[in-house]
Amino acid sequence: IKNSAVNLKNNIFSSNFSDQVDLDFVSGKIIDNKFIGASGDASEGGDGLDLSGADTIIHQNKFDGFRDKAISVGEASKAEIRGNEIKNSKNGIVIKDGSIVEILANKFENNQSNVRSYIKKLIFGPPKIFIDPRVPFNPKHNLKNAVEFLAN
């Protein structure tokens, strides 16, 4: 979806060939959806939710089984990511290229990396991430590699 206002609510996005949902230069809300990664050939599938130049609220969604990124936020996007469940993925949330993201009260489980940040396209500069320190993390959550900042 490009150059639009979006309101994605109560959907199931599953086993698409590429990204489950790709939002470019949109504004809106992504609430109470299920994103399920592709099964089968390792070359199939992409990200669960891919944002470029977007301004979004991402609340109460479930992401499961992504070979790359459950949520990818790039190209100067703005996002509030709150109360989502992200599990069984290579990367939970990846923030890059001048994006500004708030990460609040999400549940991470069995991801190789929960939150990563890096510069992919130098023209945008570094991303900015706010993780609310007042939100308690349940010790049962997998916080291995909770935040990783890369200059790539």
CSV table of C-alpha atoms in Angstrom, one decimal:
chain,number,residue,atom,x,y,z
A,1,ILE,CA,0.0,0.0,0.0
A,2,LYS,CA,1.5,3.4,-1.0
A,3,ASN,CA,0.7,7.0,-0.3
A,4,SER,CA,-2.5,6.3,1.6
A,5,ALA,CA,-4.2,6.4,5.0
A,6,VAL,CA,-4.5,2.9,6.4
A,7,ASN,CA,-6.6,1.2,9.2
A,8,LEU,CA,-5.7,-2.4,9.3
A,9,LYS,CA,-7.6,-4.2,12.1
A,10,ASN,CA,-8.5,-7.8,12.8
A,11,ASN,CA,-6.8,-9.4,9.8
A,12,ILE,CA,-4.7,-12.5,9.2
A,13,PHE,CA,-1.7,-12.1,6.9
A,14,SER,CA,-0.1,-15.5,6.3
A,15,SER,CA,2.4,-17.2,4.0
A,16,ASN,CA,2.8,-14.6,1.3
A,17,PHE,CA,5.7,-14.9,-1.1
A,18,SER,CA,7.3,-11.6,0.0
A,19,ASP,CA,6.5,-9.2,2.9
A,20,GLN,CA,3.1,-9.9,4.5
A,21,VAL,CA,2.3,-6.2,4.5
A,22,ASP,CA,4.4,-3.5,2.9
A,23,LEU,CA,3.4,0.1,3.7
A,24,ASP,CA,5.2,3.0,1.9
A,25,PHE,CA,4.5,6.6,2.7
A,26,VAL,CA,1.3,5.9,4.6
A,27,SER,CA,-0.2,7.1,7.9
A,28,GLY,CA,-2.5,5.1,10.1
A,29,LYS,CA,-3.1,2.2,12.5
A,30,ILE,CA,-2.2,-1.4,12.5
A,31,ILE,CA,-4.2,-3.0,15.4
A,32,ASP,CA,-5.1,-6.6,16.4
A,33,ASN,CA,-3.8,-8.4,13.4
A,34,LYS,CA,-2.0,-11.7,13.0
A,35,PHE,CA,1.2,-11.9,10.9
A,36,ILE,CA,2.4,-15.5,10.2
A,37,GLY,CA,5.6,-16.2,8.4
A,38,ALA,CA,5.9,-18.3,5.3
A,39,SER,CA,6.5,-22.0,5.6
A,40,GLY,CA,8.4,-24.2,3.1
A,41,ASP,CA,11.3,-23.1,1.0
A,42,ALA,CA,13.8,-20.9,2.9
A,43,SER,CA,13.8,-18.4,0.0
A,44,GLU,CA,10.1,-17.7,0.5
A,45,GLY,CA,8.8,-15.0,2.7
A,46,GLY,CA,10.0,-11.6,3.8
A,47,ASP,CA,9.1,-9.3,6.7
A,48,GLY,CA,5.9,-9.4,8.6
A,49,LEU,CA,5.3,-5.6,8.4
A,50,ASP,CA,7.6,-3.4,6.3
A,51,LEU,CA,7.4,0.4,6.7
A,52,SER,CA,9.1,3.0,4.6
A,53,GLY,CA,8.4,6.7,5.1
A,54,ALA,CA,5.4,5.8,7.2
A,55,ASP,CA,3.8,7.3,10.3
A,56,THR,CA,2.0,4.5,12.1
A,57,ILE,CA,0.6,3.1,15.4
A,58,ILE,CA,1.3,-0.6,15.7
A,59,HIS,CA,-0.7,-2.0,18.7
A,60,GLN,CA,-1.7,-5.5,19.9
A,61,ASN,CA,-0.6,-7.5,16.9
A,62,LYS,CA,0.9,-11.0,16.9
A,63,PHE,CA,3.9,-11.8,14.7
A,64,ASP,CA,5.2,-15.4,14.5
A,65,GLY,CA,7.8,-17.2,12.4
A,66,PHE,CA,9.7,-14.7,10.2
A,67,ARG,CA,13.0,-15.7,8.6
A,68,ASP,CA,14.1,-12.1,8.5
A,69,LYS,CA,12.2,-9.3,10.4
A,70,ALA,CA,8.8,-9.4,12.1
A,71,ILE,CA,8.7,-5.6,12.0
A,72,SER,CA,11.0,-3.5,9.8
A,73,VAL,CA,10.9,0.3,10.2
A,74,GLY,CA,12.9,2.3,7.7
A,75,GLU,CA,13.4,5.3,5.5
A,76,ALA,CA,12.5,8.0,8.1
A,77,SER,CA,9.3,6.3,9.3
A,78,LYS,CA,7.7,7.1,12.7
A,79,ALA,CA,6.1,4.3,14.7
A,80,GLU,CA,4.7,3.6,18.1
A,81,ILE,CA,5.0,-0.1,18.6
A,82,ARG,CA,3.0,-1.1,21.7
A,83,GLY,CA,1.7,-4.3,23.2
A,84,ASN,CA,2.6,-6.7,20.4
A,85,GLU,CA,3.6,-10.3,20.7
A,86,ILE,CA,6.7,-11.1,18.6
A,87,LYS,CA,8.1,-14.6,18.5
A,88,ASN,CA,10.0,-17.3,16.6
A,89,SER,CA,11.6,-14.8,14.3
A,90,LYS,CA,15.2,-14.1,13.3
A,91,ASN,CA,14.7,-10.4,14.2
A,92,GLY,CA,11.8,-9.0,16.2
A,93,ILE,CA,11.9,-5.3,15.4
A,94,VAL,CA,14.5,-3.6,13.2
A,95,ILE,CA,14.8,0.2,13.1
A,96,LYS,CA,16.9,1.8,10.4
A,97,ASP,CA,17.6,4.9,8.3
A,98,GLY,CA,16.5,7.9,10.2
A,99,SER,CA,13.3,6.3,11.6
A,100,ILE,CA,11.9,7.4,15.0
A,101,VAL,CA,10.3,4.6,17.0
A,102,GLU,CA,8.8,4.1,20.5
A,103,ILE,CA,8.8,0.5,21.7
A,104,LEU,CA,6.5,0.0,24.6
A,105,ALA,CA,5.3,-3.1,26.5
A,106,ASN,CA,5.9,-5.7,23.8
A,107,LYS,CA,6.4,-9.4,24.5
A,108,PHE,CA,9.3,-11.0,22.8
A,109,GLU,CA,9.8,-14.8,22.7
A,110,ASN,CA,12.3,-17.1,21.1
A,111,ASN,CA,13.8,-14.5,18.6
A,112,GLN,CA,17.4,-14.5,17.5
A,113,SER,CA,17.4,-10.8,18.2
A,114,ASN,CA,14.5,-8.8,19.7
A,115,VAL,CA,15.4,-5.2,18.7
A,116,ARG,CA,18.1,-4.1,16.3
A,117,SER,CA,19.1,-0.8,14.8
A,118,TYR,CA,21.4,0.2,12.0
A,119,ILE,CA,22.0,2.5,9.1
A,120,LYS,CA,21.4,0.8,5.7
A,121,LYS,CA,21.1,4.0,3.5
A,122,LEU,CA,23.5,6.8,4.6
A,123,ILE,CA,21.3,9.5,3.2
A,124,PHE,CA,18.9,9.0,6.1
A,125,GLY,CA,21.3,9.0,9.0
A,126,PRO,CA,20.9,7.1,12.3
A,127,PRO,CA,17.5,6.0,13.7
A,128,LYS,CA,16.2,7.1,17.1
A,129,ILE,CA,14.7,4.6,19.5
A,130,PHE,CA,12.8,5.1,22.7
A,131,ILE,CA,12.2,2.1,24.9
A,132,ASP,CA,10.2,3.1,28.0
A,133,PRO,CA,12.3,2.2,31.1
A,134,ARG,CA,9.2,2.3,33.3
A,135,VAL,CA,7.6,-0.7,31.5
A,136,PRO,CA,8.6,-3.8,33.4
A,137,PHE,CA,9.9,-6.7,31.4
A,138,ASN,CA,8.8,-10.1,32.5
A,139,PRO,CA,11.9,-12.2,33.3
A,140,LYS,CA,10.3,-15.1,31.4
A,141,HIS,CA,10.6,-13.1,28.2
A,142,ASN,CA,13.6,-13.8,26.0
A,143,LEU,CA,15.7,-10.6,26.2
A,144,LYS,CA,18.8,-12.0,24.7
A,145,ASN,CA,20.2,-9.4,22.4
A,146,ALA,CA,17.4,-7.1,23.5
A,147,VAL,CA,18.9,-4.0,21.9
A,148,GLU,CA,21.7,-4.0,19.4
A,149,PHE,CA,22.9,-0.9,17.7
A,150,LEU,CA,24.9,-1.4,14.5
A,151,ALA,CA,26.7,1.1,12.2
A,152,ASN,CA,26.5,-0.7,8.9
